[in-house]
Amino acid sequence: MAQRKDRPLRHFLTLLDLSTEEARALIDRALVLKRLQREGTAYLPLQQRTLAMVFEKSSTRTRVSFEAGMAQLGGHALFLSPRDTQLGRGEPIPDSARVLSRMVDAVMIRTYAQDTIETFAAYSQVPVINGLTDRFHPCQLLADMLTYQEHRGPICGRRVAYIGDGNNMCHSYINAARLFDFELRIACPPGFEPDDELLAANGDRCHLSHDPATAITNADLVVTDVWASMGQEDEERERRQAFAGFCIDRALLTQANPEALFMHCLPAHRGEEVSADVIDGPQSVVWDEAENRLHAQKALLEFLLVGPPPGQV
């Protein structure tokens, strides 16, 4: 099904597919959609619309939030594992994109290489959403920005500490620093730094060190991720040794702003990247952050497929 002619074809492959104004409006809109959901107000702009969800990497939060989000907006979601598609059996990506996008209204893909989703988008007639790649995790950042704004107001001008692996979450925080205009301090073990070019392109607001204490000092938001992501299980022992000293525990968190929030995209390993008294403590907003995947992605789906009602953000 080609994109309907009343909407330009837009993809969401990285955060930078949005302008700053669009990103801020999308966060504001997610707050409205969350309120409507809490009030029990029916809002069904995606009736007769279908989202195909292609999972080459499994996930609890991504599947449930997109599937529930489509249902709450009046639409329908299809779950497609590698066993259910020709994509996992060697069909060329352009061919899969041509076929799927003639049948559905949008496609969400959770996969490994960023090239895969970019190739798929190049041949798709409908919006393509990055549900996660090894390079970026932009939907999680929408939820994180929504969560910060919900608790502390807009994140513009604030200081964020990202402590851990220079992975897809770190790359997405670098893009978020540029898009939402905040300072990002990164602390990674040697050998686990983020992409050099991405960091250099955002050097005016992103700072890299190998010292968690330096990164977290006076931070308004503290973020981490697992030390060994999906697909890196055979590196767990090596990574636990390399990341020793990068656990966000109570002593480290006290060096942040007293009002600082703690976030983690989950699943979390208590006693590794974060201590139990931090993730289960009063500064942690990880459960709101997890829920906000739903509301942020509903705003994203609405933005890509129909836009908000006239006169609303």
PDB file of C-alpha atoms in Angstrom:
ATOM      1  CA  MET A   1       0.000   0.000   0.000  1.00  0.00           C
ATOM      2  CA  ALA A   2       1.647   3.231  -1.110  1.00  0.00           C
ATOM      3  CA  GLN A   3       1.739   6.169   1.299  1.00  0.00           C
ATOM      4  CA  ARG A   4      -1.522   8.081   1.041  1.00  0.00           C
ATOM      5  CA  LYS A   5      -1.136  11.236  -0.997  1.00  0.00           C
ATOM      6  CA  ASP A   6      -2.232  13.567   1.815  1.00  0.00           C
ATOM      7  CA  ARG A   7       1.013  12.813   3.690  1.00  0.00           C
ATOM      8  CA  PRO A   8       4.592  13.098   2.426  1.00  0.00           C
ATOM      9  CA  LEU A   9       6.608   9.899   2.767  1.00  0.00           C
ATOM     10  CA  ARG A  10       8.800  10.178   5.872  1.00  0.00           C
ATOM     11  CA  HIS A  11      10.968   7.542   7.508  1.00  0.00           C
ATOM     12  CA  PHE A  12      12.327   7.420  11.071  1.00  0.00           C
ATOM     13  CA  LEU A  13      15.706   5.720  10.806  1.00  0.00           C
ATOM     14  CA  THR A  14      17.552   7.995  13.226  1.00  0.00           C
ATOM     15  CA  LEU A  15      16.494  10.847  15.495  1.00  0.00           C
ATOM     16  CA  LEU A  16      17.883  13.268  12.942  1.00  0.00           C
ATOM     17  CA  ASP A  17      15.067  12.388  10.543  1.00  0.00           C
ATOM     18  CA  LEU A  18      13.124  14.882  12.688  1.00  0.00           C
ATOM     19  CA  SER A  19      13.815  18.593  12.885  1.00  0.00           C
ATOM     20  CA  THR A  20      14.203  20.092  16.343  1.00  0.00           C
ATOM     21  CA  GLU A  21      10.764  21.660  16.067  1.00  0.00           C
ATOM     22  CA  GLU A  22       9.199  18.362  14.987  1.00  0.00           C
ATOM     23  CA  ALA A  23      10.917  16.443  17.774  1.00  0.00           C
ATOM     24  CA  ARG A  24       9.748  18.851  20.460  1.00  0.00           C
ATOM     25  CA  ALA A  25       6.205  18.853  19.058  1.00  0.00           C
ATOM     26  CA  LEU A  26       6.220  15.051  18.997  1.00  0.00           C
ATOM     27  CA  ILE A  27       7.167  14.906  22.690  1.00  0.00           C
ATOM     28  CA  ASP A  28       4.409  17.395  23.524  1.00  0.00           C
ATOM     29  CA  ARG A  29       1.974  15.330  21.485  1.00  0.00           C
ATOM     30  CA  ALA A  30       2.994  12.130  23.293  1.00  0.00           C
ATOM     31  CA  LEU A  31       2.049  13.785  26.573  1.00  0.00           C
ATOM     32  CA  VAL A  32      -1.393  14.590  25.138  1.00  0.00           C
ATOM     33  CA  LEU A  33      -1.866  11.012  23.909  1.00  0.00           C
ATOM     34  CA  LYS A  34      -0.791   9.678  27.303  1.00  0.00           C
ATOM     35  CA  ARG A  35      -3.361  11.900  29.010  1.00  0.00           C
ATOM     36  CA  LEU A  36      -6.107  10.754  26.632  1.00  0.00           C
ATOM     37  CA  GLN A  37      -5.194   7.138  27.322  1.00  0.00           C
ATOM     38  CA  ARG A  38      -5.315   7.689  31.087  1.00  0.00           C
ATOM     39  CA  GLU A  39      -8.701   9.419  30.779  1.00  0.00           C
ATOM     40  CA  GLY A  40     -10.098   6.537  28.771  1.00  0.00           C
ATOM     41  CA  THR A  41     -10.804   8.804  25.804  1.00  0.00           C
ATOM     42  CA  ALA A  42     -11.068   6.883  22.541  1.00  0.00           C
ATOM     43  CA  TYR A  43      -8.860   8.360  19.817  1.00  0.00           C
ATOM     44  CA  LEU A  44      -8.774   6.203  16.677  1.00  0.00           C
ATOM     45  CA  PRO A  45      -6.967   8.010  13.843  1.00  0.00           C
ATOM     46  CA  LEU A  46      -5.374   4.820  12.463  1.00  0.00           C
ATOM     47  CA  GLN A  47      -8.513   2.814  11.722  1.00  0.00           C
ATOM     48  CA  GLN A  48      -7.934   0.474   8.764  1.00  0.00           C
ATOM     49  CA  ARG A  49      -4.181   1.100   9.013  1.00  0.00           C
ATOM     50  CA  THR A  50      -1.712  -1.760   9.467  1.00  0.00           C
ATOM     51  CA  LEU A  51       1.831  -1.764  10.825  1.00  0.00           C
ATOM     52  CA  ALA A  52       4.147  -4.637   9.881  1.00  0.00           C
ATOM     53  CA  MET A  53       6.642  -5.357  12.684  1.00  0.00           C
ATOM     54  CA  VAL A  54       9.736  -7.193  11.415  1.00  0.00           C
ATOM     55  CA  PHE A  55      11.860  -8.662  14.204  1.00  0.00           C
ATOM     56  CA  GLU A  56      15.297 -10.050  13.409  1.00  0.00           C
ATOM     57  CA  LYS A  57      16.145  -9.336  17.072  1.00  0.00           C
ATOM     58  CA  SER A  58      13.608 -10.266  19.728  1.00  0.00           C
ATOM     59  CA  SER A  59      12.243  -7.737  22.220  1.00  0.00           C
ATOM     60  CA  THR A  60       9.541  -7.487  24.865  1.00  0.00           C
ATOM     61  CA  ARG A  61       9.074  -3.722  25.075  1.00  0.00           C
ATOM     62  CA  THR A  62       9.345  -2.993  21.362  1.00  0.00           C
ATOM     63  CA  ARG A  63       6.767  -5.582  20.347  1.00  0.00           C
ATOM     64  CA  VAL A  64       4.261  -4.839  23.086  1.00  0.00           C
ATOM     65  CA  SER A  65       4.499  -1.057  22.807  1.00  0.00           C
ATOM     66  CA  PHE A  66       4.056  -0.965  19.023  1.00  0.00           C
ATOM     67  CA  GLU A  67       1.329  -3.615  18.994  1.00  0.00           C
ATOM     68  CA  ALA A  68      -0.613  -2.031  21.854  1.00  0.00           C
ATOM     69  CA  GLY A  69      -0.062   1.442  20.390  1.00  0.00           C
ATOM     70  CA  MET A  70      -1.544   0.488  17.026  1.00  0.00           C
ATOM     71  CA  ALA A  71      -4.536  -1.132  18.730  1.00  0.00           C
ATOM     72  CA  GLN A  72      -5.140   1.936  20.909  1.00  0.00           C
ATOM     73  CA  LEU A  73      -5.085   4.181  17.826  1.00  0.00           C
ATOM     74  CA  GLY A  74      -7.602   1.959  16.055  1.00  0.00           C
ATOM     75  CA  GLY A  75      -5.141   0.160  13.795  1.00  0.00           C
ATOM     76  CA  HIS A  76      -3.612  -3.289  13.607  1.00  0.00           C
ATOM     77  CA  ALA A  77      -0.068  -4.650  13.925  1.00  0.00           C
ATOM     78  CA  LEU A  78       1.454  -7.772  12.342  1.00  0.00           C
ATOM     79  CA  PHE A  79       4.310  -9.550  14.125  1.00  0.00           C
ATOM     80  CA  LEU A  80       6.838 -11.059  11.693  1.00  0.00           C
ATOM     81  CA  SER A  81       9.803 -13.044  13.009  1.00  0.00           C
ATOM     82  CA  PRO A  82      12.659 -14.158  10.700  1.00  0.00           C
ATOM     83  CA  ARG A  83      10.849 -17.501  10.406  1.00  0.00           C
ATOM     84  CA  ASP A  84       7.734 -15.742   9.107  1.00  0.00           C
ATOM     85  CA  THR A  85       9.291 -13.678   6.317  1.00  0.00           C
ATOM     86  CA  GLN A  86      11.354 -14.248   3.221  1.00  0.00           C
ATOM     87  CA  LEU A  87      13.718 -11.579   4.634  1.00  0.00           C
ATOM     88  CA  GLY A  88      15.123 -14.222   6.981  1.00  0.00           C
ATOM     89  CA  ARG A  89      15.469 -16.763   4.164  1.00  0.00           C
ATOM     90  CA  GLY A  90      17.618 -14.775   1.824  1.00  0.00           C
ATOM     91  CA  GLU A  91      15.144 -12.690  -0.182  1.00  0.00           C
ATOM     92  CA  PRO A  92      16.815  -9.452  -1.301  1.00  0.00           C
ATOM     93  CA  ILE A  93      15.897  -6.577   1.007  1.00  0.00           C
ATOM     94  CA  PRO A  94      14.616  -4.377  -1.861  1.00  0.00           C
ATOM     95  CA  ASP A  95      12.200  -7.141  -2.912  1.00  0.00           C
ATOM     96  CA  SER A  96      10.859  -7.566   0.630  1.00  0.00           C
ATOM     97  CA  ALA A  97      10.443  -3.791   0.913  1.00  0.00           C
ATOM     98  CA  ARG A  98       8.548  -3.560  -2.376  1.00  0.00           C
ATOM     99  CA  VAL A  99       6.165  -6.376  -1.408  1.00  0.00           C
ATOM    100  CA  LEU A 100       5.498  -5.492   2.244  1.00  0.00           C
ATOM    101  CA  SER A 101       4.983  -1.806   1.552  1.00  0.00           C
ATOM    102  CA  ARG A 102       2.262  -2.584  -1.011  1.00  0.00           C
ATOM    103  CA  MET A 103       0.219  -4.326   1.691  1.00  0.00           C
ATOM    104  CA  VAL A 104       0.659  -2.303   4.883  1.00  0.00           C
ATOM    105  CA  ASP A 105       0.729   1.370   5.890  1.00  0.00           C
ATOM    106  CA  ALA A 106       4.040   1.394   7.795  1.00  0.00           C
ATOM    107  CA  VAL A 107       6.875  -0.979   8.657  1.00  0.00           C
ATOM    108  CA  MET A 108       8.819  -1.166  11.920  1.00  0.00           C
ATOM    109  CA  ILE A 109      12.079  -3.147  11.762  1.00  0.00           C
ATOM    110  CA  ARG A 110      14.275  -4.341  14.630  1.00  0.00           C
ATOM    111  CA  THR A 111      17.468  -5.704  13.139  1.00  0.00           C
ATOM    112  CA  TYR A 112      21.264  -5.703  13.245  1.00  0.00           C
ATOM    113  CA  ALA A 113      22.846  -3.519  10.562  1.00  0.00           C
ATOM    114  CA  GLN A 114      21.773   0.062   9.969  1.00  0.00           C
ATOM    115  CA  ASP A 115      22.369  -0.592   6.264  1.00  0.00           C
ATOM    116  CA  THR A 116      19.527  -3.135   6.290  1.00  0.00           C
ATOM    117  CA  ILE A 117      16.927  -0.636   7.410  1.00  0.00           C
ATOM    118  CA  GLU A 118      18.283   2.110   5.156  1.00  0.00           C
ATOM    119  CA  THR A 119      18.098  -0.207   2.132  1.00  0.00           C
ATOM    120  CA  PHE A 120      14.592  -1.293   3.079  1.00  0.00           C
ATOM    121  CA  ALA A 121      13.486   2.345   3.401  1.00  0.00           C
ATOM    122  CA  ALA A 122      14.975   3.229   0.018  1.00  0.00           C
ATOM    123  CA  TYR A 123      12.595   0.757  -1.672  1.00  0.00           C
ATOM    124  CA  SER A 124       9.567   1.165   0.605  1.00  0.00           C
ATOM    125  CA  GLN A 125       6.435   3.040  -0.415  1.00  0.00           C
ATOM    126  CA  VAL A 126       5.402   3.547   3.223  1.00  0.00           C
ATOM    127  CA  PRO A 127       7.133   4.955   6.330  1.00  0.00           C
ATOM    128  CA  VAL A 128       9.840   2.762   7.859  1.00  0.00           C
ATOM    129  CA  ILE A 129      10.619   2.991  11.586  1.00  0.00           C
ATOM    130  CA  ASN A 130      13.880   1.923  13.203  1.00  0.00           C
ATOM    131  CA  GLY A 131      12.889  -0.283  16.135  1.00  0.00           C
ATOM    132  CA  LEU A 132      16.607  -0.848  16.874  1.00  0.00           C
ATOM    133  CA  THR A 133      19.804  -1.476  14.965  1.00  0.00           C
ATOM    134  CA  ASP A 134      23.333  -2.061  16.167  1.00  0.00           C
ATOM    135  CA  ARG A 135      24.017   1.622  15.458  1.00  0.00           C
ATOM    136  CA  PHE A 136      20.918   3.496  16.668  1.00  0.00           C
ATOM    137  CA  HIS A 137      17.893   3.075  18.939  1.00  0.00           C
ATOM    138  CA  PRO A 138      15.893   6.238  18.216  1.00  0.00           C
ATOM    139  CA  CYS A 139      12.499   5.099  19.546  1.00  0.00           C
ATOM    140  CA  GLN A 140      14.032   4.554  22.986  1.00  0.00           C
ATOM    141  CA  LEU A 141      15.350   8.123  22.926  1.00  0.00           C
ATOM    142  CA  LEU A 142      11.891   9.510  22.206  1.00  0.00           C
ATOM    143  CA  ALA A 143      10.671   7.699  25.323  1.00  0.00           C
ATOM    144  CA  ASP A 144      13.635   8.972  27.358  1.00  0.00           C
ATOM    145  CA  MET A 145      13.093  12.578  26.287  1.00  0.00           C
ATOM    146  CA  LEU A 146       9.392  12.262  27.042  1.00  0.00           C
ATOM    147  CA  THR A 147      10.155  10.867  30.492  1.00  0.00           C
ATOM    148  CA  TYR A 148      12.587  13.639  31.369  1.00  0.00           C
ATOM    149  CA  GLN A 149      10.147  16.333  30.238  1.00  0.00           C
ATOM    150  CA  GLU A 150       7.351  14.692  32.191  1.00  0.00           C
ATOM    151  CA  HIS A 151       9.359  14.828  35.439  1.00  0.00           C
ATOM    152  CA  ARG A 152      11.622  17.869  35.063  1.00  0.00           C
ATOM    153  CA  GLY A 153      10.455  19.878  32.046  1.00  0.00           C
ATOM    154  CA  PRO A 154      12.262  20.283  28.709  1.00  0.00           C
ATOM    155  CA  ILE A 155      15.789  18.863  28.661  1.00  0.00           C
ATOM    156  CA  CYS A 156      17.210  21.793  26.663  1.00  0.00           C
ATOM    157  CA  GLY A 157      20.274  23.221  28.422  1.00  0.00           C
ATOM    158  CA  ARG A 158      20.596  20.325  30.879  1.00  0.00           C
ATOM    159  CA  ARG A 159      23.591  18.038  31.454  1.00  0.00           C
ATOM    160  CA  VAL A 160      23.288  14.307  30.736  1.00  0.00           C
ATOM    161  CA  ALA A 161      25.765  11.602  31.763  1.00  0.00           C
ATOM    162  CA  TYR A 162      25.896   8.416  29.693  1.00  0.00           C
ATOM    163  CA  ILE A 163      28.047   5.813  31.451  1.00  0.00           C
ATOM    164  CA  GLY A 164      28.783   2.488  29.777  1.00  0.00           C
ATOM    165  CA  ASP A 165      29.200   0.978  26.345  1.00  0.00           C
ATOM    166  CA  GLY A 166      29.557   3.319  23.363  1.00  0.00           C
ATOM    167  CA  ASN A 167      26.796   1.407  21.621  1.00  0.00           C
ATOM    168  CA  ASN A 168      23.542   2.192  19.821  1.00  0.00           C
ATOM    169  CA  MET A 169      22.102   3.877  22.918  1.00  0.00           C
ATOM    170  CA  CYS A 170      25.190   6.055  23.262  1.00  0.00           C
ATOM    171  CA  HIS A 171      25.020   6.971  19.553  1.00  0.00           C
ATOM    172  CA  SER A 172      21.362   7.873  19.923  1.00  0.00           C
ATOM    173  CA  TYR A 173      22.126  10.063  22.947  1.00  0.00           C
ATOM    174  CA  ILE A 174      24.728  11.879  20.837  1.00  0.00           C
ATOM    175  CA  ASN A 175      22.039  12.599  18.229  1.00  0.00           C
ATOM    176  CA  ALA A 176      19.596  13.574  20.971  1.00  0.00           C
ATOM    177  CA  ALA A 177      22.079  16.072  22.426  1.00  0.00           C
ATOM    178  CA  ARG A 178      22.142  17.819  19.065  1.00  0.00           C
ATOM    179  CA  LEU A 179      18.401  17.609  18.430  1.00  0.00           C
ATOM    180  CA  PHE A 180      17.201  18.569  21.922  1.00  0.00           C
ATOM    181  CA  ASP A 181      20.141  20.891  22.733  1.00  0.00           C
ATOM    182  CA  PHE A 182      21.716  19.469  25.896  1.00  0.00           C
ATOM    183  CA  GLU A 183      25.259  18.724  27.056  1.00  0.00           C
ATOM    184  CA  LEU A 184      26.247  15.053  26.955  1.00  0.00           C
ATOM    185  CA  ARG A 185      29.130  13.669  29.019  1.00  0.00           C
ATOM    186  CA  ILE A 186      30.093  10.123  28.085  1.00  0.00           C
ATOM    187  CA  ALA A 187      32.226   7.740  30.129  1.00  0.00           C
ATOM    188  CA  CYS A 188      33.277   4.452  28.473  1.00  0.00           C
ATOM    189  CA  PRO A 189      36.058   1.960  29.189  1.00  0.00           C
ATOM    190  CA  PRO A 190      38.996   2.193  26.763  1.00  0.00           C
ATOM    191  CA  GLY A 191      38.159   0.233  23.638  1.00  0.00           C
ATOM    192  CA  PHE A 192      34.388   0.701  23.991  1.00  0.00           C
ATOM    193  CA  GLU A 193      34.041   4.312  22.841  1.00  0.00           C
ATOM    194  CA  PRO A 194      31.274   5.501  20.470  1.00  0.00           C
ATOM    195  CA  ASP A 195      31.837   6.109  16.770  1.00  0.00           C
ATOM    196  CA  ASP A 196      34.645   8.637  16.237  1.00  0.00           C
ATOM    197  CA  GLU A 197      33.007  10.490  13.353  1.00  0.00           C
ATOM    198  CA  LEU A 198      29.654  10.806  15.101  1.00  0.00           C
ATOM    199  CA  LEU A 199      31.343  12.094  18.242  1.00  0.00           C
ATOM    200  CA  ALA A 200      33.528  14.549  16.327  1.00  0.00           C
ATOM    201  CA  ALA A 201      30.526  15.929  14.434  1.00  0.00           C
ATOM    202  CA  ASN A 202      28.909  16.780  17.763  1.00  0.00           C
ATOM    203  CA  GLY A 203      32.021  17.821  19.653  1.00  0.00           C
ATOM    204  CA  ASP A 204      30.508  21.164  20.645  1.00  0.00           C
ATOM    205  CA  ARG A 205      28.136  19.444  23.075  1.00  0.00           C
ATOM    206  CA  CYS A 206      29.448  15.887  23.610  1.00  0.00           C
ATOM    207  CA  HIS A 207      32.479  15.115  25.769  1.00  0.00           C
ATOM    208  CA  LEU A 208      34.158  11.714  26.134  1.00  0.00           C
ATOM    209  CA  SER A 209      36.196  10.445  29.078  1.00  0.00           C
ATOM    210  CA  HIS A 210      37.075   7.134  30.684  1.00  0.00           C
ATOM    211  CA  ASP A 211      36.101   8.328  34.163  1.00  0.00           C
ATOM    212  CA  PRO A 212      32.493   7.837  35.362  1.00  0.00           C
ATOM    213  CA  ALA A 213      32.980  10.388  38.151  1.00  0.00           C
ATOM    214  CA  THR A 214      33.966  13.065  35.638  1.00  0.00           C
ATOM    215  CA  ALA A 215      30.921  12.339  33.481  1.00  0.00           C
ATOM    216  CA  ILE A 216      28.371  12.241  36.269  1.00  0.00           C
ATOM    217  CA  THR A 217      29.416  15.371  38.176  1.00  0.00           C
ATOM    218  CA  ASN A 218      26.446  17.794  38.341  1.00  0.00           C
ATOM    219  CA  ALA A 219      24.494  15.770  35.776  1.00  0.00           C
ATOM    220  CA  ASP A 220      20.712  16.267  35.591  1.00  0.00           C
ATOM    221  CA  LEU A 221      20.103  12.873  33.975  1.00  0.00           C
ATOM    222  CA  VAL A 222      22.166   9.705  34.397  1.00  0.00           C
ATOM    223  CA  VAL A 223      21.824   6.891  31.830  1.00  0.00           C
ATOM    224  CA  THR A 224      23.377   3.494  31.312  1.00  0.00           C
ATOM    225  CA  ASP A 225      22.809   0.267  29.367  1.00  0.00           C
ATOM    226  CA  VAL A 226      23.823  -3.366  29.749  1.00  0.00           C
ATOM    227  CA  TRP A 227      27.507  -4.172  29.345  1.00  0.00           C
ATOM    228  CA  ALA A 228      26.838  -6.984  26.851  1.00  0.00           C
ATOM    229  CA  SER A 229      23.972  -6.359  24.435  1.00  0.00           C
ATOM    230  CA  MET A 230      22.007  -8.994  22.515  1.00  0.00           C
ATOM    231  CA  GLY A 231      24.383 -10.892  20.250  1.00  0.00           C
ATOM    232  CA  GLN A 232      27.403 -10.191  22.496  1.00  0.00           C
ATOM    233  CA  GLU A 233      26.734 -12.979  24.998  1.00  0.00           C
ATOM    234  CA  ASP A 234      30.049 -14.683  24.200  1.00  0.00           C
ATOM    235  CA  GLU A 235      31.850 -11.477  25.256  1.00  0.00           C
ATOM    236  CA  GLU A 236      30.206 -11.249  28.685  1.00  0.00           C
ATOM    237  CA  ARG A 237      33.230 -12.343  30.715  1.00  0.00           C
ATOM    238  CA  GLU A 238      35.595  -9.986  28.883  1.00  0.00           C
ATOM    239  CA  ARG A 239      33.151  -7.123  29.148  1.00  0.00           C
ATOM    240  CA  ARG A 240      32.534  -7.590  32.879  1.00  0.00           C
ATOM    241  CA  GLN A 241      36.290  -7.157  33.412  1.00  0.00           C
ATOM    242  CA  ALA A 242      36.532  -4.139  31.094  1.00  0.00           C
ATOM    243  CA  PHE A 243      33.533  -2.374  32.633  1.00  0.00           C
ATOM    244  CA  ALA A 244      34.521  -2.920  36.271  1.00  0.00           C
ATOM    245  CA  GLY A 245      34.272   0.490  37.930  1.00  0.00           C
ATOM    246  CA  PHE A 246      31.481   1.666  35.607  1.00  0.00           C
ATOM    247  CA  CYS A 247      28.591   0.485  37.791  1.00  0.00           C
ATOM    248  CA  ILE A 248      26.223   3.312  38.705  1.00  0.00           C
ATOM    249  CA  ASP A 249      25.844   2.820  42.437  1.00  0.00           C
ATOM    250  CA  ARG A 250      24.626   5.087  45.202  1.00  0.00           C
ATOM    251  CA  ALA A 251      28.082   6.559  45.864  1.00  0.00           C
ATOM    252  CA  LEU A 252      28.539   7.512  42.212  1.00  0.00           C
ATOM    253  CA  LEU A 253      25.008   8.884  41.858  1.00  0.00           C
ATOM    254  CA  THR A 254      25.531  11.268  44.789  1.00  0.00           C
ATOM    255  CA  GLN A 255      27.990  13.194  42.596  1.00  0.00           C
ATOM    256  CA  ALA A 256      25.174  14.077  40.188  1.00  0.00           C
ATOM    257  CA  ASN A 257      22.726  16.919  40.710  1.00  0.00           C
ATOM    258  CA  PRO A 258      20.579  16.049  43.776  1.00  0.00           C
ATOM    259  CA  GLU A 259      17.501  16.248  41.531  1.00  0.00           C
ATOM    260  CA  ALA A 260      19.050  14.032  38.848  1.00  0.00           C
ATOM    261  CA  LEU A 261      16.969  11.257  37.316  1.00  0.00           C
ATOM    262  CA  PHE A 262      18.237   7.764  36.499  1.00  0.00           C
ATOM    263  CA  MET A 263      17.209   5.938  33.309  1.00  0.00           C
ATOM    264  CA  HIS A 264      17.937   2.531  31.791  1.00  0.00           C
ATOM    265  CA  CYS A 265      16.380   1.152  28.583  1.00  0.00           C
ATOM    266  CA  LEU A 266      16.074  -2.336  30.169  1.00  0.00           C
ATOM    267  CA  PRO A 267      16.524  -5.193  30.656  1.00  0.00           C
ATOM    268  CA  ALA A 268      18.889  -4.337  33.512  1.00  0.00           C
ATOM    269  CA  HIS A 269      21.473  -6.421  35.319  1.00  0.00           C
ATOM    270  CA  ARG A 270      21.491  -5.347  38.962  1.00  0.00           C
ATOM    271  CA  GLY A 271      25.013  -5.495  40.362  1.00  0.00           C
ATOM    272  CA  GLU A 272      26.621  -4.968  36.939  1.00  0.00           C
ATOM    273  CA  GLU A 273      25.872  -1.657  35.178  1.00  0.00           C
ATOM    274  CA  VAL A 274      23.601  -0.443  38.004  1.00  0.00           C
ATOM    275  CA  SER A 275      23.162  -1.298  41.658  1.00  0.00           C
ATOM    276  CA  ALA A 276      19.785  -2.396  42.993  1.00  0.00           C
ATOM    277  CA  ASP A 277      19.491   0.607  45.320  1.00  0.00           C
ATOM    278  CA  VAL A 278      19.818   2.972  42.324  1.00  0.00           C
ATOM    279  CA  ILE A 279      17.466   1.316  39.819  1.00  0.00           C
ATOM    280  CA  ASP A 280      14.925   0.628  42.572  1.00  0.00           C
ATOM    281  CA  GLY A 281      15.620   3.925  44.335  1.00  0.00           C
ATOM    282  CA  PRO A 282      13.770   7.262  44.425  1.00  0.00           C
ATOM    283  CA  GLN A 283      15.692   8.856  41.542  1.00  0.00           C
ATOM    284  CA  SER A 284      14.952   6.017  39.134  1.00  0.00           C
ATOM    285  CA  VAL A 285      12.215   6.587  36.517  1.00  0.00           C
ATOM    286  CA  VAL A 286      12.835   3.408  34.536  1.00  0.00           C
ATOM    287  CA  TRP A 287       9.232   2.172  34.775  1.00  0.00           C
ATOM    288  CA  ASP A 288       7.836   5.458  33.470  1.00  0.00           C
ATOM    289  CA  GLU A 289      10.552   5.311  30.804  1.00  0.00           C
ATOM    290  CA  ALA A 290       9.440   1.808  29.779  1.00  0.00           C
ATOM    291  CA  GLU A 291       5.764   2.808  29.638  1.00  0.00           C
ATOM    292  CA  ASN A 292       6.615   5.890  27.619  1.00  0.00           C
ATOM    293  CA  ARG A 293       7.800   3.745  24.703  1.00  0.00           C
ATOM    294  CA  LEU A 294       4.058   3.254  24.134  1.00  0.00           C
ATOM    295  CA  HIS A 295       3.082   6.926  24.208  1.00  0.00           C
ATOM    296  CA  ALA A 296       6.113   8.244  22.294  1.00  0.00           C
ATOM    297  CA  GLN A 297       5.649   5.675  19.530  1.00  0.00           C
ATOM    298  CA  LYS A 298       1.930   6.424  19.269  1.00  0.00           C
ATOM    299  CA  ALA A 299       2.878  10.052  18.660  1.00  0.00           C
ATOM    300  CA  LEU A 300       5.448   8.909  16.093  1.00  0.00           C
ATOM    301  CA  LEU A 301       2.950   6.695  14.248  1.00  0.00           C
ATOM    302  CA  GLU A 302       0.432   9.520  14.200  1.00  0.00           C
ATOM    303  CA  PHE A 303       3.091  11.954  12.945  1.00  0.00           C
ATOM    304  CA  LEU A 304       4.177   9.657  10.110  1.00  0.00           C
ATOM    305  CA  LEU A 305       0.728   8.473   9.029  1.00  0.00           C
ATOM    306  CA  VAL A 306      -1.879  11.166   9.653  1.00  0.00           C
ATOM    307  CA  GLY A 307      -0.531  14.048  11.756  1.00  0.00           C
ATOM    308  CA  PRO A 308      -2.320  15.444  14.823  1.00  0.00           C
ATOM    309  CA  PRO A 309      -5.841  16.857  14.519  1.00  0.00           C
ATOM    310  CA  PRO A 310      -6.030  20.455  13.216  1.00  0.00           C
ATOM    311  CA  GLY A 311      -5.304  23.010  15.901  1.00  0.00           C
ATOM    312  CA  GLN A 312      -3.480  20.537  18.169  1.00  0.00           C
ATOM    313  CA  VAL A 313       0.216  20.106  18.769  1.00  0.00           C
TER     314      VAL A 313
END
